[in-house]
Tab-separated table of C-alpha atoms in Angstrom:
chain	number	residue	atom	x	y	z
A	230	MET	CA	-11.768	-6.615	-10.641
A	231	GLY	CA	-10.056	-9.988	-10.807
A	232	GLN	CA	-11.242	-12.763	-13.039
A	233	GLN	CA	-14.050	-14.773	-11.495
A	234	LYS	CA	-13.040	-18.252	-10.432
A	235	PRO	CA	-14.893	-21.193	-11.988
A	236	PRO	CA	-17.351	-22.844	-9.559
A	237	TYR	CA	-15.268	-26.013	-9.228
A	238	ILE	CA	-12.537	-23.798	-7.738
A	239	ALA	CA	-14.651	-21.187	-5.941
A	240	ASP	CA	-16.726	-23.821	-4.110
A	241	LEU	CA	-13.666	-25.712	-2.855
A	242	GLN	CA	-11.723	-25.203	0.369
A	243	TYR	CA	-8.680	-27.214	1.397
A	244	VAL	CA	-5.993	-27.095	4.080
A	245	VAL	CA	-2.634	-28.921	4.186
A	246	ARG	CA	-0.632	-29.568	7.364
A	247	SER	CA	2.523	-31.639	7.928
A	248	ASP	CA	4.460	-31.834	11.190
A	249	VAL	CA	7.560	-33.830	12.110
A	250	GLY	CA	6.002	-34.869	15.436
A	251	MET	CA	7.711	-35.044	18.808
A	252	ARG	CA	10.073	-38.028	18.376
A	253	ARG	CA	11.251	-38.095	14.764
A	254	ALA	CA	14.340	-36.318	13.420
A	255	MET	CA	12.957	-35.922	9.883
A	256	ASN	CA	9.588	-35.789	8.188
A	257	GLN	CA	9.104	-38.716	5.789
A	258	ASP	CA	5.519	-37.739	4.918
A	259	SER	CA	4.675	-35.883	1.703
A	260	THR	CA	1.557	-34.281	0.235
A	261	SER	CA	0.368	-33.074	-3.135
A	262	VAL	CA	-2.538	-30.891	-4.252
A	263	VAL	CA	-3.095	-30.426	-8.003
A	264	LEU	CA	-6.200	-28.470	-8.981
A	265	ALA	CA	-7.814	-28.652	-12.406
A	266	GLU	CA	-6.404	-25.787	-14.475
A	267	ASP	CA	-9.361	-25.406	-16.859
A	268	ASP	CA	-12.816	-26.737	-17.682
A	269	GLN	CA	-11.474	-29.635	-19.762
A	270	ALA	CA	-9.078	-30.734	-17.009
A	271	TRP	CA	-11.936	-30.556	-14.483
A	272	THR	CA	-14.219	-32.650	-16.681
A	273	MET	CA	-11.611	-35.283	-17.536
A	274	ARG	CA	-9.478	-35.484	-14.375
A	275	GLY	CA	-10.687	-33.110	-11.649
A	276	HIS	CA	-8.723	-32.092	-8.547
A	277	VAL	CA	-6.091	-34.413	-7.022
A	278	PHE	CA	-5.221	-34.556	-3.310
A	279	MET	CA	-2.634	-36.981	-1.964
A	280	VAL	CA	-0.897	-38.055	1.255
A	281	ALA	CA	2.130	-40.398	1.288
A	282	ASP	CA	3.904	-41.803	4.367
A	283	GLY	CA	7.414	-43.014	3.523
A	284	MET	CA	9.253	-45.954	5.074
A	285	GLY	CA	12.924	-46.875	4.956
A	286	ALA	CA	16.289	-46.341	6.603
A	287	HIS	CA	18.291	-43.127	6.286
A	288	ALA	CA	16.437	-40.809	3.880
A	289	ALA	CA	14.810	-43.647	1.914
A	290	GLY	CA	11.301	-43.083	3.271
A	291	GLU	CA	11.487	-39.383	2.544
A	292	LEU	CA	12.591	-40.098	-1.034
A	293	ALA	CA	9.882	-42.722	-1.581
A	294	SER	CA	7.041	-40.448	-0.470
A	295	LYS	CA	8.454	-37.532	-2.476
A	296	LEU	CA	8.664	-39.689	-5.603
A	297	ALA	CA	5.060	-40.760	-5.063
A	298	VAL	CA	3.575	-37.261	-4.759
A	299	ASP	CA	5.728	-35.905	-7.613
A	300	ASN	CA	5.005	-38.714	-10.080
A	301	LEU	CA	1.416	-39.779	-9.472
A	302	PRO	CA	-0.477	-36.544	-10.262
A	303	HIS	CA	1.539	-36.097	-13.459
A	304	LEU	CA	0.953	-39.695	-14.578
A	305	TYR	CA	-2.759	-39.514	-13.709
A	306	ASN	CA	-3.252	-36.353	-15.766
A	307	HIS	CA	-1.083	-37.566	-18.640
A	308	ASP	CA	-3.235	-40.434	-20.000
A	309	ARG	CA	-6.312	-38.459	-21.046
A	310	GLU	CA	-7.613	-41.272	-23.248
A	311	LEU	CA	-8.278	-43.393	-20.149
A	312	ALA	CA	-11.294	-43.038	-17.883
A	313	ALA	CA	-10.482	-41.557	-14.479
A	314	PRO	CA	-10.561	-44.865	-12.509
A	315	GLN	CA	-8.329	-46.560	-15.087
A	316	ALA	CA	-5.941	-43.621	-15.142
A	317	LEU	CA	-5.711	-43.501	-11.345
A	318	GLU	CA	-4.990	-47.211	-11.051
A	319	LYS	CA	-2.374	-47.044	-13.817
A	320	ALA	CA	-0.741	-44.000	-12.202
A	321	LEU	CA	-0.405	-45.839	-8.892
A	322	LEU	CA	1.046	-48.924	-10.588
A	323	ASP	CA	3.517	-46.867	-12.652
A	324	THR	CA	4.529	-44.885	-9.557
A	325	ASN	CA	5.173	-48.157	-7.755
A	326	GLY	CA	7.408	-49.251	-10.618
A	327	GLU	CA	9.417	-46.028	-10.524
A	328	ILE	CA	9.979	-46.178	-6.756
A	329	HIS	CA	10.961	-49.851	-7.021
A	330	ARG	CA	13.413	-49.066	-9.843
A	331	ARG	CA	15.029	-46.269	-7.834
A	332	GLY	CA	15.333	-48.579	-4.852
A	333	LEU	CA	17.148	-51.238	-6.864
A	334	ALA	CA	19.599	-48.644	-8.199
A	335	ASN	CA	21.005	-47.733	-4.771
A	336	LEU	CA	21.728	-50.043	-1.818
A	337	ASP	CA	20.837	-47.260	0.634
A	338	PHE	CA	17.339	-47.096	-0.844
A	339	ARG	CA	16.755	-50.844	-1.275
A	340	ALA	CA	13.203	-51.890	-0.256
A	341	MET	CA	12.126	-48.301	0.397
A	342	GLY	CA	8.385	-47.818	0.299
A	343	THR	CA	5.518	-45.442	0.920
A	344	THR	CA	1.805	-45.454	1.480
A	345	ALA	CA	-0.326	-43.587	-1.038
A	346	SER	CA	-3.854	-42.309	-0.437
A	347	VAL	CA	-5.290	-40.291	-3.314
A	348	LEU	CA	-8.592	-38.392	-3.452
A	349	VAL	CA	-9.902	-37.181	-6.811
A	350	LEU	CA	-12.854	-34.779	-6.973
A	351	PHE	CA	-14.374	-34.588	-10.446
A	352	PRO	CA	-17.858	-34.199	-11.982
A	353	GLN	CA	-18.796	-37.821	-11.190
A	354	GLY	CA	-18.016	-37.400	-7.474
A	355	ALA	CA	-15.128	-38.490	-5.258
A	356	LEU	CA	-12.793	-41.241	-6.495
A	357	ILE	CA	-10.147	-42.843	-4.269
A	358	GLY	CA	-6.970	-44.794	-5.007
A	359	HIS	CA	-5.193	-46.345	-2.034
A	360	VAL	CA	-2.236	-48.472	-0.954
A	361	GLY	CA	-1.033	-48.756	2.663
A	362	ASP	CA	-2.379	-47.642	6.035
A	363	SER	CA	-2.801	-43.913	5.548
A	364	ARG	CA	-6.497	-43.066	5.540
A	365	ILE	CA	-9.213	-41.096	3.792
A	366	TYR	CA	-12.324	-40.160	5.761
A	367	ARG	CA	-15.536	-38.417	4.735
A	368	LEU	CA	-17.593	-36.393	7.196
A	369	ARG	CA	-21.208	-35.892	6.189
A	370	GLY	CA	-23.381	-34.255	8.835
A	371	GLN	CA	-22.566	-35.965	12.131
A	372	GLN	CA	-21.272	-39.184	10.568
A	373	LEU	CA	-17.626	-39.965	9.855
A	374	GLU	CA	-16.853	-42.734	7.356
A	375	GLN	CA	-13.484	-44.342	6.697
A	376	LEU	CA	-13.394	-44.834	2.936
A	377	THR	CA	-10.093	-46.740	2.782
A	378	PHE	CA	-9.075	-50.165	4.027
A	379	ASP	CA	-5.937	-50.271	6.195
A	380	HIS	CA	-3.421	-52.571	4.505
A	381	SER	CA	-2.057	-53.622	7.871
A	382	LEU	CA	-1.548	-57.069	9.335
A	383	GLN	CA	-4.193	-56.369	11.954
A	384	TRP	CA	-6.863	-55.351	9.428
A	385	GLU	CA	-6.023	-58.132	6.974
A	386	LEU	CA	-6.327	-60.827	9.655
A	387	ARG	CA	-9.640	-59.349	10.777
A	388	SER	CA	-10.881	-59.202	7.180
A	389	LEU	CA	-10.011	-62.873	6.702
A	390	LYS	CA	-11.976	-63.595	9.917
A	391	ILE	CA	-8.882	-65.132	11.504
A	392	ILE	CA	-9.079	-62.764	14.467
A	393	THR	CA	-11.844	-60.568	15.856
A	394	GLU	CA	-11.457	-56.977	16.985
A	395	GLY	CA	-10.931	-56.648	20.722
A	396	SER	CA	-9.768	-60.245	21.219
A	397	ASP	CA	-6.453	-61.131	22.853
A	398	SER	CA	-5.068	-62.353	19.524
A	399	TYR	CA	-6.095	-59.056	17.885
A	400	LYS	CA	-4.274	-57.042	20.547
A	401	SER	CA	-1.146	-59.186	20.155
A	402	VAL	CA	-0.784	-58.332	16.452
A	403	PRO	CA	1.516	-55.313	15.905
A	404	LYS	CA	-0.406	-52.291	14.602
A	405	ASN	CA	2.418	-50.901	12.504
A	406	VAL	CA	3.055	-53.932	10.273
A	407	ILE	CA	1.701	-53.005	6.828
A	408	THR	CA	0.981	-55.542	4.112
A	409	ARG	CA	1.060	-53.269	1.053
A	410	SER	CA	3.026	-50.196	0.013
A	411	LEU	CA	4.442	-48.623	-3.114
A	412	GLY	CA	8.050	-49.490	-3.894
A	413	PRO	CA	9.304	-52.614	-2.112
A	414	ASN	CA	7.985	-55.002	-4.790
A	415	SER	CA	7.691	-54.752	-8.556
A	416	ASN	CA	3.931	-55.393	-8.373
A	417	VAL	CA	1.296	-54.082	-5.991
A	418	ALA	CA	-2.482	-54.458	-5.671
A	419	VAL	CA	-4.326	-51.131	-5.720
A	420	ASP	CA	-7.665	-50.417	-4.039
A	421	LEU	CA	-10.102	-48.194	-5.934
A	422	GLU	CA	-13.155	-46.785	-4.150
A	423	GLY	CA	-16.058	-44.755	-5.515
A	424	PRO	CA	-17.040	-42.541	-7.184
A	425	PHE	CA	-19.001	-41.276	-4.165
A	426	PRO	CA	-21.635	-38.589	-4.712
A	427	LEU	CA	-20.737	-35.177	-3.309
A	428	GLU	CA	-23.006	-32.971	-1.221
A	429	ILE	CA	-22.499	-29.404	-0.083
A	430	GLY	CA	-20.770	-29.560	3.312
A	431	ASP	CA	-18.972	-32.857	2.687
A	432	THR	CA	-15.556	-32.759	4.340
A	433	PHE	CA	-12.769	-35.187	3.455
A	434	LEU	CA	-9.685	-35.881	5.552
A	435	LEU	CA	-6.569	-37.556	4.158
A	436	CYS	CA	-4.042	-38.382	6.871
A	437	SER	CA	-1.007	-40.458	7.762
A	438	ASP	CA	-1.124	-42.851	10.720
A	439	GLY	CA	0.735	-40.294	12.800
A	440	LEU	CA	-2.669	-38.635	13.151
A	441	SER	CA	-5.130	-41.546	13.063
A	442	GLY	CA	-3.000	-43.553	15.485
A	443	GLN	CA	-3.248	-40.871	18.180
A	444	ILE	CA	-6.795	-39.536	17.770
A	445	GLU	CA	-9.970	-41.617	17.818
A	446	ASP	CA	-12.410	-41.472	14.921
A	447	ARG	CA	-15.156	-39.892	17.026
A	448	GLU	CA	-12.743	-37.145	18.082
A	449	ILE	CA	-11.625	-36.537	14.506
A	450	GLY	CA	-15.238	-36.308	13.378
A	451	SER	CA	-16.291	-33.975	16.181
A	452	LEU	CA	-13.446	-31.541	15.474
A	453	LEU	CA	-14.115	-31.578	11.721
A	454	ALA	CA	-17.835	-31.079	12.336
A	455	HIS	CA	-17.564	-28.133	14.728
A	456	LEU	CA	-14.516	-26.216	13.498
A	457	PRO	CA	-13.667	-24.498	10.198
A	458	PRO	CA	-11.185	-26.576	8.160
A	459	GLU	CA	-8.231	-24.317	9.002
A	460	GLU	CA	-8.838	-24.523	12.762
A	461	ALA	CA	-9.685	-28.228	12.654
A	462	ALA	CA	-6.420	-29.019	10.853
A	463	THR	CA	-4.399	-27.049	13.401
A	464	VAL	CA	-5.958	-28.605	16.491
A	465	LEU	CA	-5.761	-32.141	15.049
A	466	VAL	CA	-1.986	-31.780	14.672
A	467	ASP	CA	-1.697	-30.184	18.109
A	468	LEU	CA	-3.729	-32.955	19.743
A	469	ALA	CA	-1.626	-35.692	18.089
A	470	ASN	CA	1.539	-34.000	19.373
A	471	LEU	CA	0.101	-33.605	22.864
A	472	ARG	CA	-0.503	-37.356	22.925
A	473	GLY	CA	3.133	-38.078	22.279
A	474	GLY	CA	3.567	-37.310	18.575
A	475	PRO	CA	5.482	-40.586	18.010
A	476	ASP	CA	5.350	-40.274	14.219
A	477	ASN	CA	5.155	-37.639	11.513
A	478	ILE	CA	1.697	-36.062	11.350
A	479	THR	CA	0.285	-35.122	7.962
A	480	LEU	CA	-3.222	-34.246	6.822
A	481	VAL	CA	-5.205	-32.646	4.033
A	482	VAL	CA	-8.726	-31.373	4.766
A	483	VAL	CA	-10.965	-30.863	1.715
A	484	GLN	CA	-14.427	-29.309	1.983
A	485	VAL	CA	-17.218	-28.948	-0.593
A	486	ASN	CA	-18.677	-25.468	-0.040
A	487	GLY	CA	-21.051	-24.996	-2.964
A	488	PRO	CA	-22.947	-26.487	-5.907
A	489	GLY	CA	-19.946	-26.152	-8.223
A	490	LEU	CA	-18.637	-29.436	-6.789
A	491	ALA	CA	-21.802	-31.129	-5.571
A	492	THR	CA	-23.236	-33.967	-7.632
A	493	LEU	CA	-26.145	-36.353	-7.257
A	494	GLY	CA	-23.952	-39.353	-7.947
A	495	PRO	CA	-21.578	-41.148	-10.283
A	496	GLY	CA	-22.369	-41.208	-13.977
A	497	GLY	CA	-21.001	-41.200	-17.465
A	498	GLY	CA	-20.873	-44.997	-17.815
A	499	ARG	CA	-17.083	-44.991	-18.183
A	500	ARG	CA	-15.152	-48.197	-18.243
A	501	ALA	CA	-13.025	-48.958	-15.168
A	502	THR	CA	-10.433	-51.614	-14.475
A	503	GLY	CA	-10.706	-51.323	-10.720
A	504	ARG	CA	-11.306	-54.635	-8.974
A	505	SER	CA	-12.825	-55.466	-5.643
A	506	ARG	CA	-10.206	-55.886	-2.928
A	507	ASP	CA	-11.813	-59.273	-2.229
A	508	ALA	CA	-10.261	-60.611	-5.439
A	509	ASP	CA	-6.689	-59.804	-6.488
A	510	GLY	CA	-5.995	-57.524	-3.511
A	511	GLY	CA	-7.407	-59.983	-1.004
A	512	SER	CA	-5.394	-62.860	-2.452
A	513	LEU	CA	-2.148	-60.896	-2.309
A	514	ALA	CA	-2.932	-59.767	1.233
A	515	ALA	CA	-3.439	-63.368	2.310
A	516	TRP	CA	0.017	-64.341	1.017
A	517	VAL	CA	1.591	-61.334	2.715
A	518	VAL	CA	-0.134	-62.274	5.980
A	519	LEU	CA	1.177	-65.846	5.564
A	520	GLY	CA	4.748	-64.602	5.178
A	521	VAL	CA	4.580	-62.119	8.058
A	522	CYS	CA	2.945	-64.613	10.420
A	523	TRP	CA	5.530	-67.310	9.711
A	524	LEU	CA	8.324	-64.781	10.154
A	525	LEU	CA	6.888	-63.732	13.535
A	526	ALA	CA	6.408	-67.395	14.452
A	527	GLY	CA	10.072	-68.107	13.720
A	528	VAL	CA	11.251	-65.163	15.800
A	529	LEU	CA	9.006	-66.124	18.715
A	530	TRP	CA	10.098	-69.780	18.497
A	531	LEU	CA	13.751	-68.780	18.727
A	532	ALA	CA	12.835	-66.646	21.750
A	533	ASP	CA	11.276	-69.723	23.424
A	534	GLN	CA	7.787	-68.179	23.130
A	535	PHE	CA	6.283	-71.440	21.890
A	536	GLY	CA	2.605	-70.654	22.486
A	537	PRO	CA	2.486	-67.396	20.483
A	538	ALA	CA	4.776	-68.956	17.854
A	539	ILE	CA	2.340	-71.806	17.257
A	540	LEU	CA	-0.573	-69.340	17.156
A	541	PHE	CA	1.054	-67.234	14.434
A	542	ALA	CA	2.062	-70.352	12.481
A	543	VAL	CA	-1.562	-71.589	12.483
A	544	VAL	CA	-2.803	-68.129	11.482
A	545	GLY	CA	-0.322	-68.197	8.588
A	546	VAL	CA	-1.616	-71.569	7.369
A	547	VAL	CA	-5.223	-70.350	7.476
A	548	ALA	CA	-4.252	-67.179	5.597
A	549	GLY	CA	-2.484	-69.236	2.939
A	550	ALA	CA	-5.535	-71.453	2.471
A	551	TRP	CA	-7.752	-68.410	2.147
A	552	GLY	CA	-5.350	-66.956	-0.407
A	553	LEU	CA	-5.713	-70.062	-2.553
A	554	ILE	CA	-9.500	-69.786	-2.393
A	555	LEU	CA	-9.433	-66.131	-3.444
A	556	ARG	CA	-6.876	-66.846	-6.159
A	557	PHE	CA	-9.187	-69.219	-7.975
A	558	ARG	CA	-12.479	-67.521	-7.216
A	559	ASN	CA	-13.569	-65.100	-9.892
A	560	CYS	CA	-15.260	-62.556	-7.645
A	561	VAL	CA	-15.509	-59.650	-10.090
A	562	PRO	CA	-14.923	-59.400	-13.846
A	563	ALA	CA	-11.636	-57.733	-14.787
A	564	GLU	CA	-13.513	-54.932	-16.540
A	565	LYS	CA	-16.839	-53.462	-15.541
A	566	SER	CA	-18.892	-50.345	-16.037
A	567	VAL	CA	-18.965	-47.833	-13.230
A	568	SER	CA	-22.563	-47.041	-14.066
A	569	GLN	CA	-23.524	-50.711	-13.725
A	570	THR	CA	-21.890	-51.232	-10.333
A	571	ASP	CA	-22.698	-47.822	-8.792
A	572	LYS	CA	-19.216	-47.640	-7.326
A	573	LEU	CA	-15.957	-49.509	-6.988
A	574	GLY	CA	-14.757	-51.048	-3.749
A	575	ASN	CA	-16.555	-51.820	-0.505
A	576	ALA	CA	-16.327	-48.540	1.432
A	577	PRO	CA	-17.200	-47.358	3.979
A	578	TYR	CA	-15.173	-49.723	6.162
A	579	VAL	CA	-15.868	-47.949	9.455
A	580	THR	CA	-18.732	-45.589	10.295
A	581	THR	CA	-18.674	-43.470	13.455
A	582	ALA	CA	-21.247	-41.110	14.944
A	583	CYS	CA	-19.378	-37.996	16.017
A	584	SER	CA	-21.665	-35.552	17.783
A	585	ALA	CA	-20.083	-33.297	20.422
A	586	GLU	CA	-20.701	-35.493	23.451
A	587	ASN	CA	-20.054	-34.499	27.067
A	588	GLU	CA	-17.226	-37.039	27.305
A	589	PHE	CA	-15.248	-35.400	24.483
A	590	VAL	CA	-15.917	-31.919	25.871
A	591	GLN	CA	-14.501	-33.038	29.221
A	592	THR	CA	-11.489	-34.614	27.479
A	593	LEU	CA	-10.667	-31.272	25.864
A	594	ALA	CA	-11.250	-29.454	29.165
A	595	THR	CA	-8.795	-31.784	30.911
A	596	ILE	CA	-6.149	-31.261	28.220
A	597	LEU	CA	-6.513	-27.500	28.538
A	598	ARG	CA	-6.254	-27.636	32.323
A	599	GLU	CA	-3.091	-29.746	32.133
A	600	LEU	CA	-1.589	-27.321	29.592
A	601	ARG	CA	-2.270	-24.415	31.931
A	602	GLU	CA	-0.623	-26.251	34.837
A	603	ALA	CA	2.423	-27.138	32.708
A	604	ALA	CA	2.774	-23.536	31.543
A	605	VAL	CA	2.665	-22.171	35.090
A	606	GLU	CA	5.108	-24.777	36.378
A	607	ALA	CA	7.572	-24.134	33.530
A	608	GLY	CA	7.264	-20.368	33.796
A	609	TRP	CA	6.133	-19.874	30.196
A	610	GLN	CA	5.533	-16.349	28.972
A	611	VAL	CA	1.916	-16.615	27.923
A	612	ARG	CA	-0.730	-14.065	26.933
A	613	TRP	CA	-2.808	-15.130	29.885
A	614	ASN	CA	-5.690	-12.679	29.323
A	615	ASP	CA	-6.367	-14.116	25.872
A	616	PHE	CA	-6.048	-17.660	27.160
A	617	GLU	CA	-8.391	-17.120	30.105
A	618	HIS	CA	-10.944	-15.519	27.781
A	619	LEU	CA	-11.025	-18.675	25.645
A	620	CYS	CA	-11.303	-20.854	28.751
A	621	ALA	CA	-14.196	-18.767	30.098
A	622	LYS	CA	-16.058	-19.027	26.784
A	623	ALA	CA	-15.592	-22.796	26.750
A	624	GLU	CA	-16.739	-23.252	30.348
A	625	THR	CA	-19.799	-21.032	29.820
A	626	ALA	CA	-20.822	-23.018	26.737
A	627	SER	CA	-20.237	-26.322	28.534
A	628	GLN	CA	-22.350	-25.293	31.519
A	629	ALA	CA	-25.123	-24.190	29.170
A	630	GLY	CA	-25.079	-27.581	27.456
A	631	ASP	CA	-23.892	-26.027	24.179
A	632	ASN	CA	-21.372	-28.767	23.414
A	633	PRO	CA	-20.537	-27.693	19.831
A	634	SER	CA	-19.566	-24.204	21.053
A	635	ALA	CA	-17.650	-25.737	23.965
A	636	VAL	CA	-15.674	-27.965	21.556
A	637	ARG	CA	-14.805	-24.949	19.404
A	638	SER	CA	-13.622	-22.830	22.348
A	639	TYR	CA	-11.667	-25.616	24.048
A	640	ALA	CA	-10.017	-26.528	20.737
A	641	GLN	CA	-9.090	-22.894	20.135
A	642	GLY	CA	-7.621	-22.770	23.642
A	643	ILE	CA	-5.490	-25.866	22.989
A	644	SER	CA	-4.140	-24.470	19.726
A	645	PHE	CA	-3.507	-21.099	21.372
A	646	MET	CA	-1.448	-22.695	24.141
A	647	MET	CA	0.480	-24.897	21.689
A	648	HIS	CA	1.280	-21.772	19.685
A	649	GLU	CA	2.551	-20.106	22.852
A	650	LEU	CA	4.657	-23.174	23.627
A	651	ARG	CA	6.307	-23.049	20.201
A	652	ASN	CA	7.009	-19.368	20.708
A	653	GLN	CA	8.959	-19.985	23.907
A	654	GLN	CA	12.111	-20.975	22.040
A	655	ASN	CA	11.919	-17.830	19.922
A	656	ARG	CA	11.774	-15.464	22.892
A	657	ARG	CA	14.890	-14.031	24.451
A	658	PRO	CA	15.222	-13.704	28.219
A	659	GLY	CA	13.389	-10.631	29.399
A	660	ASP	CA	10.989	-10.523	26.419
A	661	SER	CA	7.377	-9.838	27.342
A	662	ALA	CA	4.472	-11.984	26.186
A	663	VAL	CA	2.072	-9.024	26.411
A	664	ASP	CA	0.608	-7.867	23.096
A	665	LEU	CA	1.508	-4.300	22.142
């Protein structure tokens, strides 16, 4: 018999997926999973999961994200004398310095950058370090929580109460303009969140915006809630690709499956240097927003778009004023005890109920119907008996009002058909799609 795994390994399940998408020539996303190798490593540092989404011309983005996932886990585990929150923040800052240094050394890599979203599971719970607009979610029961703040122009302006979600000004702000990343500058403000207590059944999702930009939170939550992690990861990538796949799609699903990981809450009273994003991070964000808004205002002014140009200029002034207020307001002491504050940060930032509603079931049914029509029209070689069996199961469950079962069967049908689509290019003319 093999050696029995320790509970902090045996009670853990995780899945990693990364896909180039439908419109990109290369994948600039990177991931890292580093599990605790012994009891001491588990107690001091725990398991590390990371997603990084690189940005830059040529291969710069790919290099930046690779540097991030290669350096950060090593740096985090290296400084054992530091408490976990301190070590995670320092690792992110040192990784930023290394990427910035590499960028300065080569003109082709100048100003390269990457997002970095890091999840640490250790005896005190779940700890998060974050820079950029990749995301970390937690599903507990039927509730999905976004535990990271998007460092995007849109979110920063909303946080500063300059614009409101759903307004015309909100819709006019580009979604893909990020205000923080590792690499472009010598300094960066890091968000720390948690530790969050862990319960059996908790499921975490780390993902790049290639996923979150194409799939709504309620859809993400419903698929995570009603599918095993392996199947949920597959159908999430497939669904993002079916909706255009404009960017690389990367995700890590992490699930707590037993008491070896579960904890009642944070503890230990360790010292942490993490600061609320309303202080240093908020001040830096305000200055970034000021710069971006004035840049957009200048471009729009030169394009004779005077109204929007004035709007962005005013928004920039307000952001600058808010930055000055935050700069001189001592929101949180530089050093504080985790046990005294319960947790670092302000998460969750978005909470979404994600039960399997009729609307989502019908959305999946429509996707499956359109896939069938496309396959017939294109003359795909498909294992139709298997496909029709999945469709029949889904329709039966839907008619019976068993929405969770319907979601599972429809999702399995979508992934089955996407698998068949990918197989088309591997089949030679005359090959049969019938199983032997």
